[in-house]
Amino acid sequence: MSVLDLSLARAMIEKAEHAANQIGVKSTIVILDGGGDLVAMARMDMAWPGAFDLAIGKARTARAFHAPSAAFVPMIQPGQSLFAVSSVNGGTFVILGGGIPILLDGNVAEAVGVSGGSIEQDIAVAEAALQALPTPN
């Protein structure tokens, strides 16, 4: 089974930074391992410091629920079934687009989280990070 090591995490960050530069956004990018621990992080020059907390929360959400963090946005609106989920586990989950689970050998193993731009920009930068993943055999 493939493992997301530091070398691969750095390659993912490089792809994400390139995409962020292309669209003119200053992003913070985090890569988490299967246990939810930080493997690598980059805060681009001039990115706002608070983006780290958002990026790691988005990645934790994607890893824990095996789904993009944006998938939960419709379910957390007032009156919906998961309205209070963002307060679960001390507020460590962030229900905004920009967190994507990482599939290795067909299994959710890790996650990437991005913050710094609009939701659409964060999703695009996170998706760009996935381009560094090895292709399945």
A tleap script that builds the chain and sets N, CA, C and O, in Angstrom:
source leaprc.protein.ff14SB
mol = sequence {
  NMET SER VAL LEU ASP LEU SER LEU ALA ARG
  ALA MET ILE GLU LYS ALA GLU HIE ALA ALA
  ASN GLN ILE GLY VAL LYS SER THR ILE VAL
  ILE LEU ASP GLY GLY GLY ASP LEU VAL ALA
  MET ALA ARG MET ASP MET ALA TRP PRO GLY
  ALA PHE ASP LEU ALA ILE GLY LYS ALA ARG
  THR ALA ARG ALA PHE HIE ALA PRO SER ALA
  ALA PHE VAL PRO MET ILE GLN PRO GLY GLN
  SER LEU PHE ALA VAL SER SER VAL ASN GLY
  GLY THR PHE VAL ILE LEU GLY GLY GLY ILE
  PRO ILE LEU LEU ASP GLY ASN VAL ALA GLU
  ALA VAL GLY VAL SER GLY GLY SER ILE GLU
  GLN ASP ILE ALA VAL ALA GLU ALA ALA LEU
  GLN ALA LEU PRO THR PRO CASN
}
set mol.1.N position { 0.835 -1.180 0.000 }
set mol.1.CA position { 0.000 0.000 0.000 }
set mol.1.C position { 0.877 1.239 0.000 }
set mol.1.O position { 1.917 1.273 0.658 }
set mol.2.N position { 0.467 2.233 -0.723 }
set mol.2.CA position { 1.212 3.490 -0.788 }
set mol.2.C position { 1.093 4.244 0.526 }
set mol.2.O position { 0.101 4.126 1.246 }
set mol.3.N position { 2.117 5.014 0.816 }
set mol.3.CA position { 2.140 5.823 2.032 }
set mol.3.C position { 2.442 7.256 1.638 }
set mol.3.O position { 3.276 7.518 0.772 }
set mol.4.N position { 1.759 8.164 2.281 }
set mol.4.CA position { 2.033 9.562 2.046 }
set mol.4.C position { 3.196 9.949 2.948 }
set mol.4.O position { 3.027 10.151 4.151 }
set mol.5.N position { 4.380 10.049 2.349 }
set mol.5.CA position { 5.560 10.430 3.121 }
set mol.5.C position { 5.836 11.916 2.925 }
set mol.5.O position { 5.127 12.595 2.182 }
set mol.6.N position { 6.864 12.412 3.591 }
set mol.6.CA position { 7.180 13.829 3.536 }
set mol.6.C position { 7.490 14.279 2.114 }
set mol.6.O position { 7.108 15.381 1.721 }
set mol.7.N position { 8.169 13.453 1.345 }
set mol.7.CA position { 8.501 13.813 -0.032 }
set mol.7.C position { 7.245 14.030 -0.865 }
set mol.7.O position { 7.156 15.005 -1.610 }
set mol.8.N position { 6.284 13.137 -0.746 }
set mol.8.CA position { 5.031 13.277 -1.490 }
set mol.8.C position { 4.241 14.483 -0.980 }
set mol.8.O position { 3.656 15.218 -1.775 }
set mol.9.N position { 4.218 14.689 0.324 }
set mol.9.CA position { 3.510 15.851 0.885 }
set mol.9.C position { 4.111 17.152 0.357 }
set mol.9.O position { 3.378 18.088 0.038 }
set mol.10.N position { 5.421 17.216 0.264 }
set mol.10.CA position { 6.067 18.417 -0.288 }
set mol.10.C position { 5.715 18.617 -1.760 }
set mol.10.O position { 5.510 19.745 -2.208 }
set mol.11.N position { 5.646 17.527 -2.503 }
set mol.11.CA position { 5.268 17.627 -3.920 }
set mol.11.C position { 3.830 18.125 -4.056 }
set mol.11.O position { 3.519 18.899 -4.962 }
set mol.12.N position { 2.962 17.682 -3.159 }
set mol.12.CA position { 1.579 18.136 -3.180 }
set mol.12.C position { 1.501 19.637 -2.881 }
set mol.12.O position { 0.750 20.370 -3.526 }
set mol.13.N position { 2.272 20.075 -1.913 }
set mol.13.CA position { 2.286 21.500 -1.575 }
set mol.13.C position { 2.813 22.314 -2.748 }
set mol.13.O position { 2.296 23.394 -3.032 }
set mol.14.N position { 3.831 21.810 -3.428 }
set mol.14.CA position { 4.371 22.522 -4.582 }
set mol.14.C position { 3.303 22.696 -5.664 }
set mol.14.O position { 3.172 23.777 -6.238 }
set mol.15.N position { 2.538 21.632 -5.944 }
set mol.15.CA position { 1.459 21.724 -6.944 }
set mol.15.C position { 0.395 22.730 -6.492 }
set mol.15.O position { -0.106 23.519 -7.294 }
set mol.16.N position { 0.061 22.692 -5.210 }
set mol.16.CA position { -0.946 23.605 -4.685 }
set mol.16.C position { -0.469 25.050 -4.756 }
set mol.16.O position { -1.233 25.934 -5.146 }
set mol.17.N position { 0.783 25.302 -4.384 }
set mol.17.CA position { 1.317 26.662 -4.458 }
set mol.17.C position { 1.330 27.180 -5.891 }
set mol.17.O position { 1.025 28.347 -6.137 }
set mol.18.N position { 1.678 26.324 -6.822 }
set mol.18.CA position { 1.678 26.727 -8.235 }
set mol.18.C position { 0.269 27.147 -8.663 }
set mol.18.O position { 0.092 28.174 -9.317 }
set mol.19.N position { -0.725 26.348 -8.289 }
set mol.19.CA position { -2.105 26.672 -8.643 }
set mol.19.C position { -2.540 27.977 -7.981 }
set mol.19.O position { -3.205 28.800 -8.611 }
set mol.20.N position { -2.173 28.168 -6.729 }
set mol.20.CA position { -2.536 29.400 -6.018 }
set mol.20.C position { -1.910 30.615 -6.706 }
set mol.20.O position { -2.560 31.647 -6.874 }
set mol.21.N position { -0.663 30.483 -7.095 }
set mol.21.CA position { -0.009 31.581 -7.806 }
set mol.21.C position { -0.695 31.881 -9.131 }
set mol.21.O position { -0.825 33.043 -9.516 }
set mol.22.N position { -1.133 30.844 -9.826 }
set mol.22.CA position { -1.798 31.019 -11.124 }
set mol.22.C position { -3.098 31.808 -10.996 }
set mol.22.O position { -3.456 32.573 -11.891 }
set mol.23.N position { -3.809 31.617 -9.870 }
set mol.23.CA position { -5.085 32.317 -9.711 }
set mol.23.C position { -4.962 33.548 -8.810 }
set mol.23.O position { -5.955 34.218 -8.529 }
set mol.24.N position { -3.748 33.839 -8.362 }
set mol.24.CA position { -3.494 35.060 -7.614 }
set mol.24.C position { -3.972 35.052 -6.180 }
set mol.24.O position { -4.412 36.084 -5.671 }
set mol.25.N position { -3.897 33.924 -5.523 }
set mol.25.CA position { -4.319 33.823 -4.128 }
set mol.25.C position { -3.135 33.386 -3.265 }
set mol.25.O position { -2.283 32.619 -3.712 }
set mol.26.N position { -3.091 33.878 -2.038 }
set mol.26.CA position { -2.051 33.506 -1.073 }
set mol.26.C position { -2.654 32.486 -0.119 }
set mol.26.O position { -3.473 32.836 0.731 }
set mol.27.N position { -2.260 31.247 -0.255 }
set mol.27.CA position { -2.882 30.144 0.465 }
set mol.27.C position { -2.012 29.585 1.571 }
set mol.27.O position { -0.787 29.713 1.566 }
set mol.28.N position { -2.691 28.961 2.517 }
set mol.28.CA position { -2.045 28.079 3.479 }
set mol.28.C position { -2.499 26.675 3.127 }
set mol.28.O position { -3.692 26.431 2.950 }
set mol.29.N position { -1.548 25.746 3.025 }
set mol.29.CA position { -1.818 24.377 2.602 }
set mol.29.C position { -1.329 23.439 3.680 }
set mol.29.O position { -0.189 23.560 4.129 }
set mol.30.N position { -2.162 22.506 4.109 }
set mol.30.CA position { -1.749 21.503 5.085 }
set mol.30.C position { -2.017 20.113 4.533 }
set mol.30.O position { -2.985 19.882 3.808 }
set mol.31.N position { -1.135 19.197 4.897 }
set mol.31.CA position { -1.283 17.791 4.537 }
set mol.31.C position { -1.270 17.002 5.848 }
set mol.31.O position { -0.329 17.107 6.634 }
set mol.32.N position { -2.323 16.212 6.075 }
set mol.32.CA position { -2.428 15.393 7.272 }
set mol.32.C position { -2.245 13.921 6.935 }
set mol.32.O position { -2.580 13.479 5.836 }
set mol.33.N position { -1.713 13.168 7.888 }
set mol.33.CA position { -1.608 11.720 7.700 }
set mol.33.C position { -2.910 11.053 8.134 }
set mol.33.O position { -3.864 11.726 8.522 }
set mol.34.N position { -2.939 9.733 8.065 }
set mol.34.CA position { -4.147 8.982 8.381 }
set mol.34.C position { -4.617 9.127 9.807 }
set mol.34.O position { -5.795 8.904 10.088 }
set mol.35.N position { -3.738 9.493 10.712 }
set mol.35.CA position { -4.112 9.712 12.102 }
set mol.35.C position { -4.510 11.141 12.384 }
set mol.35.O position { -4.848 11.484 13.516 }
set mol.36.N position { -4.473 11.974 11.366 }
set mol.36.CA position { -4.846 13.368 11.537 }
set mol.36.C position { -3.707 14.269 11.974 }
set mol.36.O position { -3.927 15.429 12.324 }
set mol.37.N position { -2.485 13.739 11.955 }
set mol.37.CA position { -1.326 14.538 12.343 }
set mol.37.C position { -0.744 15.254 11.134 }
set mol.37.O position { -0.835 14.771 10.005 }
set mol.38.N position { -0.153 16.395 11.381 }
set mol.38.CA position { 0.427 17.224 10.339 }
set mol.38.C position { 1.677 16.573 9.754 }
set mol.38.O position { 2.604 16.226 10.486 }
set mol.39.N position { 1.697 16.411 8.436 }
set mol.39.CA position { 2.879 15.908 7.739 }
set mol.39.C position { 3.671 17.090 7.178 }
set mol.39.O position { 4.896 17.142 7.286 }
set mol.40.N position { 2.950 18.031 6.579 }
set mol.40.CA position { 3.614 19.199 5.991 }
set mol.40.C position { 2.632 20.358 5.940 }
set mol.40.O position { 1.419 20.165 5.872 }
set mol.41.N position { 3.183 21.565 5.975 }
set mol.41.CA position { 2.377 22.774 5.917 }
set mol.41.C position { 3.183 23.859 5.264 }
set mol.41.O position { 4.398 23.943 5.440 }
set mol.42.N position { 2.493 24.702 4.500 }
set mol.42.CA position { 3.138 25.881 3.928 }
set mol.42.C position { 2.157 27.036 3.992 }
set mol.42.O position { 0.987 26.900 3.635 }
set mol.43.N position { 2.650 28.167 4.449 }
set mol.43.CA position { 1.870 29.404 4.395 }
set mol.43.C position { 2.605 30.309 3.433 }
set mol.43.O position { 3.716 30.760 3.713 }
set mol.44.N position { 1.989 30.572 2.307 }
set mol.44.CA position { 2.618 31.386 1.275 }
set mol.44.C position { 2.867 32.795 1.815 }
set mol.44.O position { 2.155 33.268 2.702 }
set mol.45.N position { 3.886 33.455 1.268 }
set mol.45.CA position { 4.175 34.833 1.658 }
set mol.45.C position { 2.912 35.675 1.520 }
set mol.45.O position { 2.210 35.607 0.511 }
set mol.46.N position { 2.639 36.463 2.543 }
set mol.46.CA position { 1.497 37.382 2.588 }
set mol.46.C position { 0.154 36.692 2.828 }
set mol.46.O position { -0.882 37.356 2.812 }
set mol.47.N position { 0.148 35.383 3.049 }
set mol.47.CA position { -1.105 34.711 3.408 }
set mol.47.C position { -1.448 35.086 4.846 }
set mol.47.O position { -0.553 35.234 5.678 }
set mol.48.N position { -2.713 35.237 5.138 }
set mol.48.CA position { -3.077 35.645 6.493 }
set mol.48.C position { -2.884 34.498 7.474 }
set mol.48.O position { -3.203 33.351 7.159 }
set mol.49.N position { -2.363 34.799 8.665 }
set mol.49.CA position { -2.035 33.774 9.653 }
set mol.49.C position { -3.217 32.902 10.077 }
set mol.49.O position { -3.035 31.714 10.340 }
set mol.50.N position { -4.410 33.461 10.149 }
set mol.50.CA position { -5.570 32.683 10.575 }
set mol.50.C position { -5.959 31.577 9.627 }
set mol.50.O position { -6.744 30.701 9.992 }
set mol.51.N position { -5.432 31.594 8.421 }
set mol.51.CA position { -5.764 30.565 7.434 }
set mol.51.C position { -5.283 29.181 7.872 }
set mol.51.O position { -5.852 28.172 7.457 }
set mol.52.N position { -4.244 29.123 8.702 }
set mol.52.CA position { -3.746 27.821 9.153 }
set mol.52.C position { -4.832 27.059 9.890 }
set mol.52.O position { -5.077 25.889 9.593 }
set mol.53.N position { -5.483 27.703 10.843 }
set mol.53.CA position { -6.522 27.023 11.621 }
set mol.53.C position { -7.663 26.544 10.732 }
set mol.53.O position { -8.200 25.454 10.935 }
set mol.54.N position { -8.030 27.355 9.752 }
set mol.54.CA position { -9.086 26.950 8.833 }
set mol.54.C position { -8.642 25.784 7.943 }
set mol.54.O position { -9.400 24.836 7.734 }
set mol.55.N position { -7.425 25.857 7.427 }
set mol.55.CA position { -6.931 24.799 6.534 }
set mol.55.C position { -6.832 23.466 7.265 }
set mol.55.O position { -7.223 22.433 6.723 }
set mol.56.N position { -6.318 23.481 8.478 }
set mol.56.CA position { -6.183 22.214 9.208 }
set mol.56.C position { -7.557 21.675 9.599 }
set mol.56.O position { -7.764 20.462 9.612 }
set mol.57.N position { -8.495 22.564 9.918 }
set mol.57.CA position { -9.848 22.119 10.226 }
set mol.57.C position { -10.541 21.509 9.026 }
set mol.57.O position { -11.260 20.519 9.162 }
set mol.58.N position { -10.336 22.084 7.854 }
set mol.58.CA position { -10.910 21.534 6.626 }
set mol.58.C position { -10.319 20.154 6.335 }
set mol.58.O position { -11.044 19.231 5.964 }
set mol.59.N position { -9.002 20.015 6.503 }
set mol.59.CA position { -8.356 18.721 6.268 }
set mol.59.C position { -8.844 17.683 7.276 }
set mol.59.O position { -9.103 16.538 6.904 }
set mol.60.N position { -8.972 18.065 8.541 }
set mol.60.CA position { -9.473 17.125 9.557 }
set mol.60.C position { -10.887 16.674 9.235 }
set mol.60.O position { -11.227 15.507 9.431 }
set mol.61.N position { -11.699 17.575 8.750 }
set mol.61.CA position { -13.073 17.225 8.371 }
set mol.61.C position { -13.065 16.211 7.230 }
set mol.61.O position { -13.768 15.203 7.287 }
set mol.62.N position { -12.277 16.476 6.204 }
set mol.62.CA position { -12.207 15.573 5.047 }
set mol.62.C position { -11.680 14.200 5.445 }
set mol.62.O position { -12.191 13.181 4.980 }
set mol.63.N position { -10.660 14.166 6.303 }
set mol.63.CA position { -10.090 12.894 6.728 }
set mol.63.C position { -11.063 12.109 7.599 }
set mol.63.O position { -11.244 10.907 7.403 }
set mol.64.N position { -11.684 12.776 8.548 }
set mol.64.CA position { -12.558 12.089 9.496 }
set mol.64.C position { -13.819 11.526 8.848 }
set mol.64.O position { -14.302 10.460 9.230 }
set mol.65.N position { -14.344 12.252 7.866 }
set mol.65.CA position { -15.613 11.838 7.267 }
set mol.65.C position { -15.465 11.255 5.862 }
set mol.65.O position { -16.460 10.933 5.213 }
set mol.66.N position { -14.216 11.120 5.393 }
set mol.66.CA position { -13.946 10.529 4.076 }
set mol.66.C position { -14.731 11.221 2.969 }
set mol.66.O position { -15.227 10.576 2.046 }
set mol.67.N position { -14.836 12.535 3.072 }
set mol.67.CA position { -15.578 13.314 2.079 }
set mol.67.C position { -15.004 14.725 2.044 }
set mol.67.O position { -14.446 15.194 3.036 }
set mol.68.N position { -15.137 15.397 0.919 }
set mol.68.CA position { -14.695 16.796 0.865 }
set mol.68.C position { -15.437 17.628 1.918 }
set mol.68.O position { -16.629 17.422 2.150 }
set mol.69.N position { -14.746 18.544 2.537 }
set mol.69.CA position { -15.362 19.363 3.576 }
set mol.69.C position { -16.553 20.160 3.046 }
set mol.69.O position { -17.475 20.464 3.803 }
set mol.70.N position { -16.545 20.497 1.774 }
set mol.70.CA position { -17.655 21.252 1.177 }
set mol.70.C position { -18.941 20.432 1.099 }
set mol.70.O position { -20.025 21.004 0.986 }
set mol.71.N position { -18.841 19.111 1.157 }
set mol.71.CA position { -20.022 18.256 1.028 }
set mol.71.C position { -21.028 18.487 2.150 }
set mol.71.O position { -22.211 18.180 2.005 }
set mol.72.N position { -20.552 19.029 3.269 }
set mol.72.CA position { -21.417 19.178 4.432 }
set mol.72.C position { -22.122 20.527 4.506 }
set mol.72.O position { -23.018 20.711 5.330 }
set mol.73.N position { -21.731 21.467 3.659 }
set mol.73.CA position { -22.291 22.822 3.738 }
set mol.73.C position { -23.827 22.816 3.692 }
set mol.73.O position { -24.440 23.472 4.534 }
set mol.74.N position { -24.479 22.115 2.761 }
set mol.74.CA position { -25.945 22.134 2.746 }
set mol.74.C position { -26.573 21.530 4.009 }
set mol.74.O position { -27.685 21.901 4.386 }
set mol.75.N position { -25.870 20.608 4.658 }
set mol.75.CA position { -26.425 19.909 5.820 }
set mol.75.C position { -26.275 20.675 7.129 }
set mol.75.O position { -26.880 20.292 8.130 }
set mol.76.N position { -25.485 21.748 7.147 }
set mol.76.CA position { -25.277 22.484 8.399 }
set mol.76.C position { -26.055 23.783 8.475 }
set mol.76.O position { -25.894 24.556 9.419 }
set mol.77.N position { -26.882 24.019 7.504 }
set mol.77.CA position { -27.694 25.234 7.495 }
set mol.77.C position { -28.765 25.142 8.593 }
set mol.77.O position { -29.164 24.038 8.963 }
set mol.78.N position { -29.231 26.268 9.113 }
set mol.78.CA position { -30.277 26.244 10.147 }
set mol.78.C position { -31.463 25.380 9.725 }
set mol.78.O position { -31.978 25.498 8.613 }
set mol.79.N position { -31.875 24.524 10.629 }
set mol.79.CA position { -32.995 23.627 10.371 }
set mol.79.C position { -32.616 22.322 9.724 }
set mol.79.O position { -33.462 21.438 9.582 }
set mol.80.N position { -31.347 22.170 9.320 }
set mol.80.CA position { -30.914 20.928 8.680 }
set mol.80.C position { -30.371 19.947 9.724 }
set mol.80.O position { -30.106 20.325 10.865 }
set mol.81.N position { -30.211 18.694 9.319 }
set mol.81.CA position { -29.903 17.605 10.259 }
set mol.81.C position { -28.558 17.742 10.967 }
set mol.81.O position { -28.410 17.250 12.086 }
set mol.82.N position { -27.587 18.385 10.357 }
set mol.82.CA position { -26.257 18.490 10.973 }
set mol.82.C position { -25.924 19.926 11.385 }
set mol.82.O position { -24.755 20.310 11.399 }
set mol.83.N position { -26.927 20.706 11.715 }
set mol.83.CA position { -26.737 22.126 11.998 }
set mol.83.C position { -25.614 22.389 13.012 }
set mol.83.O position { -24.859 23.344 12.830 }
set mol.84.N position { -25.479 21.593 14.054 }
set mol.84.CA position { -24.503 21.862 15.119 }
set mol.84.C position { -23.193 21.102 14.966 }
set mol.84.O position { -22.379 21.117 15.890 }
set mol.85.N position { -22.955 20.440 13.843 }
set mol.85.CA position { -21.775 19.587 13.722 }
set mol.85.C position { -20.459 20.356 13.836 }
set mol.85.O position { -19.451 19.777 14.242 }
set mol.86.N position { -20.443 21.623 13.495 }
set mol.86.CA position { -19.181 22.368 13.578 }
set mol.86.C position { -18.718 22.571 15.012 }
set mol.86.O position { -17.562 22.929 15.237 }
set mol.87.N position { -19.593 22.351 15.985 }
set mol.87.CA position { -19.183 22.478 17.385 }
set mol.87.C position { -18.713 21.150 17.971 }
set mol.87.O position { -18.259 21.110 19.114 }
set mol.88.N position { -18.813 20.081 17.218 }
set mol.88.CA position { -18.377 18.762 17.676 }
set mol.88.C position { -16.863 18.732 17.849 }
set mol.88.O position { -16.136 19.347 17.069 }
set mol.89.N position { -16.396 18.035 18.846 }
set mol.89.CA position { -14.966 17.841 19.088 }
set mol.89.C position { -14.243 19.180 19.254 }
set mol.89.O position { -13.161 19.393 18.706 }
set mol.90.N position { -14.863 20.070 20.018 }
set mol.90.CA position { -14.224 21.350 20.312 }
set mol.90.C position { -14.091 22.268 19.117 }
set mol.90.O position { -13.261 23.176 19.123 }
set mol.91.N position { -14.894 22.046 18.095 }
set mol.91.CA position { -14.840 22.912 16.917 }
set mol.91.C position { -13.671 22.619 15.992 }
set mol.91.O position { -13.267 23.494 15.226 }
set mol.92.N position { -13.109 21.396 16.042 }
set mol.92.CA position { -11.958 21.076 15.194 }
set mol.92.C position { -12.339 20.839 13.740 }
set mol.92.O position { -11.473 20.847 12.864 }
set mol.93.N position { -13.627 20.627 13.473 }
set mol.93.CA position { -14.062 20.422 12.102 }
set mol.93.C position { -14.480 21.759 11.501 }
set mol.93.O position { -15.162 22.552 12.150 }
set mol.94.N position { -14.072 22.003 10.271 }
set mol.94.CA position { -14.421 23.230 9.569 }
set mol.94.C position { -15.205 22.839 8.322 }
set mol.94.O position { -14.692 22.169 7.425 }
set mol.95.N position { -16.444 23.269 8.290 }
set mol.95.CA position { -17.351 22.895 7.210 }
set mol.95.C position { -17.372 24.011 6.166 }
set mol.95.O position { -18.361 24.730 6.018 }
set mol.96.N position { -16.282 24.131 5.465 }
set mol.96.CA position { -16.133 25.053 4.341 }
set mol.96.C position { -15.353 24.313 3.266 }
set mol.96.O position { -14.575 23.413 3.584 }
set mol.97.N position { -15.541 24.664 2.029 }
set mol.97.CA position { -14.793 24.016 0.956 }
set mol.97.C position { -13.302 24.276 1.059 }
set mol.97.O position { -12.877 25.359 1.460 }
set mol.98.N position { -12.508 23.271 0.692 }
set mol.98.CA position { -11.053 23.384 0.708 }
set mol.98.C position { -10.375 22.206 1.367 }
set mol.98.O position { -9.147 22.120 1.361 }
set mol.99.N position { -11.150 21.289 1.941 }
set mol.99.CA position { -10.601 20.057 2.515 }
set mol.99.C position { -10.982 18.884 1.632 }
set mol.99.O position { -12.152 18.715 1.286 }
set mol.100.N position { -9.997 18.073 1.265 }
set mol.100.CA position { -10.256 16.937 0.378 }
set mol.100.C position { -9.522 15.710 0.915 }
set mol.100.O position { -8.337 15.787 1.237 }
set mol.101.N position { -10.230 14.569 1.015 }
set mol.101.CA position { -9.538 13.347 1.432 }
set mol.101.C position { -8.572 12.895 0.346 }
set mol.101.O position { -8.814 13.107 -0.842 }
set mol.102.N position { -7.493 12.279 0.758 }
set mol.102.CA position { -6.483 11.768 -0.172 }
set mol.102.C position { -6.652 10.258 -0.265 }
set mol.102.O position { -6.596 9.552 0.741 }
set mol.103.N position { -6.857 9.779 -1.470 }
set mol.103.CA position { -6.987 8.340 -1.711 }
set mol.103.C position { -5.653 7.770 -2.157 }
set mol.103.O position { -5.051 8.249 -3.118 }
set mol.104.N position { -5.201 6.753 -1.460 }
set mol.104.CA position { -4.011 6.007 -1.867 }
set mol.104.C position { -4.413 4.545 -1.938 }
set mol.104.O position { -4.941 3.991 -0.974 }
set mol.105.N position { -4.165 3.929 -3.068 }
set mol.105.CA position { -4.584 2.553 -3.322 }
set mol.105.C position { -6.076 2.367 -3.086 }
set mol.105.O position { -6.511 1.322 -2.601 }
set mol.106.N position { -6.859 3.387 -3.433 }
set mol.106.CA position { -8.302 3.305 -3.326 }
set mol.106.C position { -8.871 3.525 -1.938 }
set mol.106.O position { -10.085 3.438 -1.757 }
set mol.107.N position { -8.038 3.805 -0.960 }
set mol.107.CA position { -8.499 4.012 0.409 }
set mol.107.C position { -8.210 5.436 0.861 }
set mol.107.O position { -7.191 6.023 0.498 }
set mol.108.N position { -9.132 5.986 1.667 }
set mol.108.CA position { -8.863 7.289 2.253 }
set mol.108.C position { -7.760 7.097 3.276 }
set mol.108.O position { -7.906 6.341 4.237 }
set mol.109.N position { -6.660 7.790 3.055 }
set mol.109.CA position { -5.514 7.622 3.934 }
set mol.109.C position { -5.159 8.916 4.649 }
set mol.109.O position { -4.798 8.901 5.826 }
set mol.110.N position { -5.259 10.009 3.959 }
set mol.110.CA position { -4.824 11.289 4.482 }
set mol.110.C position { -5.751 12.372 3.951 }
set mol.110.O position { -6.788 12.076 3.358 }
set mol.111.N position { -5.371 13.634 4.167 }
set mol.111.CA position { -6.201 14.720 3.653 }
set mol.111.C position { -5.363 15.965 3.421 }
set mol.111.O position { -4.309 16.159 4.028 }
set mol.112.N position { -5.863 16.798 2.526 }
set mol.112.CA position { -5.276 18.108 2.253 }
set mol.112.C position { -6.309 19.157 2.635 }
set mol.112.O position { -7.509 18.963 2.436 }
set mol.113.N position { -5.838 20.265 3.184 }
set mol.113.CA position { -6.715 21.383 3.510 }
set mol.113.C position { -6.077 22.677 3.040 }
set mol.113.O position { -4.867 22.865 3.170 }
set mol.114.N position { -6.892 23.570 2.492 }
set mol.114.CA position { -6.397 24.833 1.954 }
set mol.114.C position { -7.310 25.962 2.414 }
set mol.114.O position { -8.532 25.818 2.448 }
set mol.115.N position { -6.699 27.082 2.763 }
set mol.115.CA position { -7.459 28.283 3.090 }
set mol.115.C position { -6.660 29.506 2.668 }
set mol.115.O position { -5.430 29.488 2.645 }
set mol.116.N position { -7.377 30.558 2.338 }
set mol.116.CA position { -6.722 31.803 1.966 }
set mol.116.C position { -7.443 32.568 0.884 }
set mol.116.O position { -7.249 33.774 0.733 }
set mol.117.N position { -8.271 31.877 0.133 }
set mol.117.CA position { -9.011 32.528 -0.934 }
set mol.117.C position { -10.493 32.335 -0.733 }
set mol.117.O position { -10.950 32.058 0.375 }
set mol.118.N position { -11.241 32.482 -1.807 }
set mol.118.CA position { -12.666 32.167 -1.754 }
set mol.118.C position { -12.811 30.652 -1.626 }
set mol.118.O position { -11.842 29.914 -1.802 }
set mol.119.N position { -13.999 30.202 -1.326 }
set mol.119.CA position { -14.225 28.757 -1.233 }
set mol.119.C position { -13.850 28.069 -2.543 }
set mol.119.O position { -13.207 27.020 -2.534 }
set mol.120.N position { -14.249 28.654 -3.660 }
set mol.120.CA position { -13.945 28.061 -4.966 }
set mol.120.C position { -12.436 28.008 -5.201 }
set mol.120.O position { -11.923 27.021 -5.728 }
set mol.121.N position { -11.727 29.065 -4.813 }
set mol.121.CA position { -10.267 29.081 -4.972 }
set mol.121.C position { -9.614 28.043 -4.069 }
set mol.121.O position { -8.696 27.344 -4.495 }
set mol.122.N position { -10.076 27.936 -2.833 }
set mol.122.CA position { -9.502 26.948 -1.914 }
set mol.122.C position { -9.695 25.531 -2.441 }
set mol.122.O position { -8.786 24.705 -2.359 }
set mol.123.N position { -10.864 25.253 -2.976 }
set mol.123.CA position { -11.124 23.930 -3.548 }
set mol.123.C position { -10.194 23.685 -4.735 }
set mol.123.O position { -9.617 22.603 -4.847 }
set mol.124.N position { -10.039 24.655 -5.610 }
set mol.124.CA position { -9.171 24.505 -6.787 }
set mol.124.C position { -7.723 24.248 -6.378 }
set mol.124.O position { -7.045 23.417 -6.982 }
set mol.125.N position { -7.253 24.949 -5.368 }
set mol.125.CA position { -5.868 24.766 -4.911 }
set mol.125.C position { -5.710 23.385 -4.274 }
set mol.125.O position { -4.701 22.715 -4.496 }
set mol.126.N position { -6.684 22.961 -3.496 }
set mol.126.CA position { -6.622 21.619 -2.889 }
set mol.126.C position { -6.645 20.536 -3.965 }
set mol.126.O position { -5.909 19.553 -3.878 }
set mol.127.N position { -7.481 20.717 -4.965 }
set mol.127.CA position { -7.535 19.743 -6.062 }
set mol.127.C position { -6.214 19.688 -6.813 }
set mol.127.O position { -5.797 18.620 -7.261 }
set mol.128.N position { -5.559 20.819 -6.952 }
set mol.128.CA position { -4.254 20.850 -7.627 }
set mol.128.C position { -3.219 20.026 -6.866 }
set mol.128.O position { -2.364 19.380 -7.472 }
set mol.129.N position { -3.301 20.052 -5.543 }
set mol.129.CA position { -2.365 19.255 -4.732 }
set mol.129.C position { -2.469 17.775 -5.054 }
set mol.129.O position { -1.471 17.056 -5.016 }
set mol.130.N position { -3.677 17.318 -5.371 }
set mol.130.CA position { -3.898 15.888 -5.675 }
set mol.130.C position { -3.195 15.451 -6.950 }
set mol.130.O position { -2.991 14.255 -7.163 }
set mol.131.N position { -2.820 16.406 -7.804 }
set mol.131.CA position { -2.125 16.062 -9.050 }
set mol.131.C position { -0.761 15.439 -8.793 }
set mol.131.O position { -0.201 14.797 -9.682 }
set mol.132.N position { -0.218 15.616 -7.598 }
set mol.132.CA position { 1.093 15.040 -7.274 }
set mol.132.C position { 0.996 13.581 -6.840 }
set mol.132.O position { 2.017 12.911 -6.685 }
set mol.133.N position { -0.205 13.095 -6.648 }
set mol.133.CA position { -0.368 11.703 -6.190 }
set mol.133.C position { 0.032 10.721 -7.282 }
set mol.133.O position { -0.171 10.983 -8.467 }
set mol.134.N position { 0.600 9.595 -6.881 }
set mol.134.CA position { 0.943 8.586 -7.895 }
set mol.134.C position { -0.328 8.025 -8.525 }
set mol.134.O position { -1.359 7.897 -7.864 }
set mol.135.N position { -0.239 7.696 -9.804 }
set mol.135.CA position { -1.385 7.087 -10.477 }
set mol.135.C position { -1.503 5.645 -10.029 }
set mol.135.O position { -0.497 4.964 -9.828 }
set mol.136.N position { -2.764 5.169 -9.869 }
set mol.136.CA position { -2.951 3.771 -9.445 }
set mol.136.C position { -2.338 2.802 -10.439 }
set mol.136.O position { -2.309 3.056 -11.643 }
set mol.137.N position { -1.853 1.698 -9.921 }
set mol.137.CA position { -1.234 0.674 -10.782 }
set mol.137.C position { -2.257 -0.036 -11.610 }
set mol.137.O position { -1.913 -0.925 -12.388 }
savepdb mol mol.pdb
quit
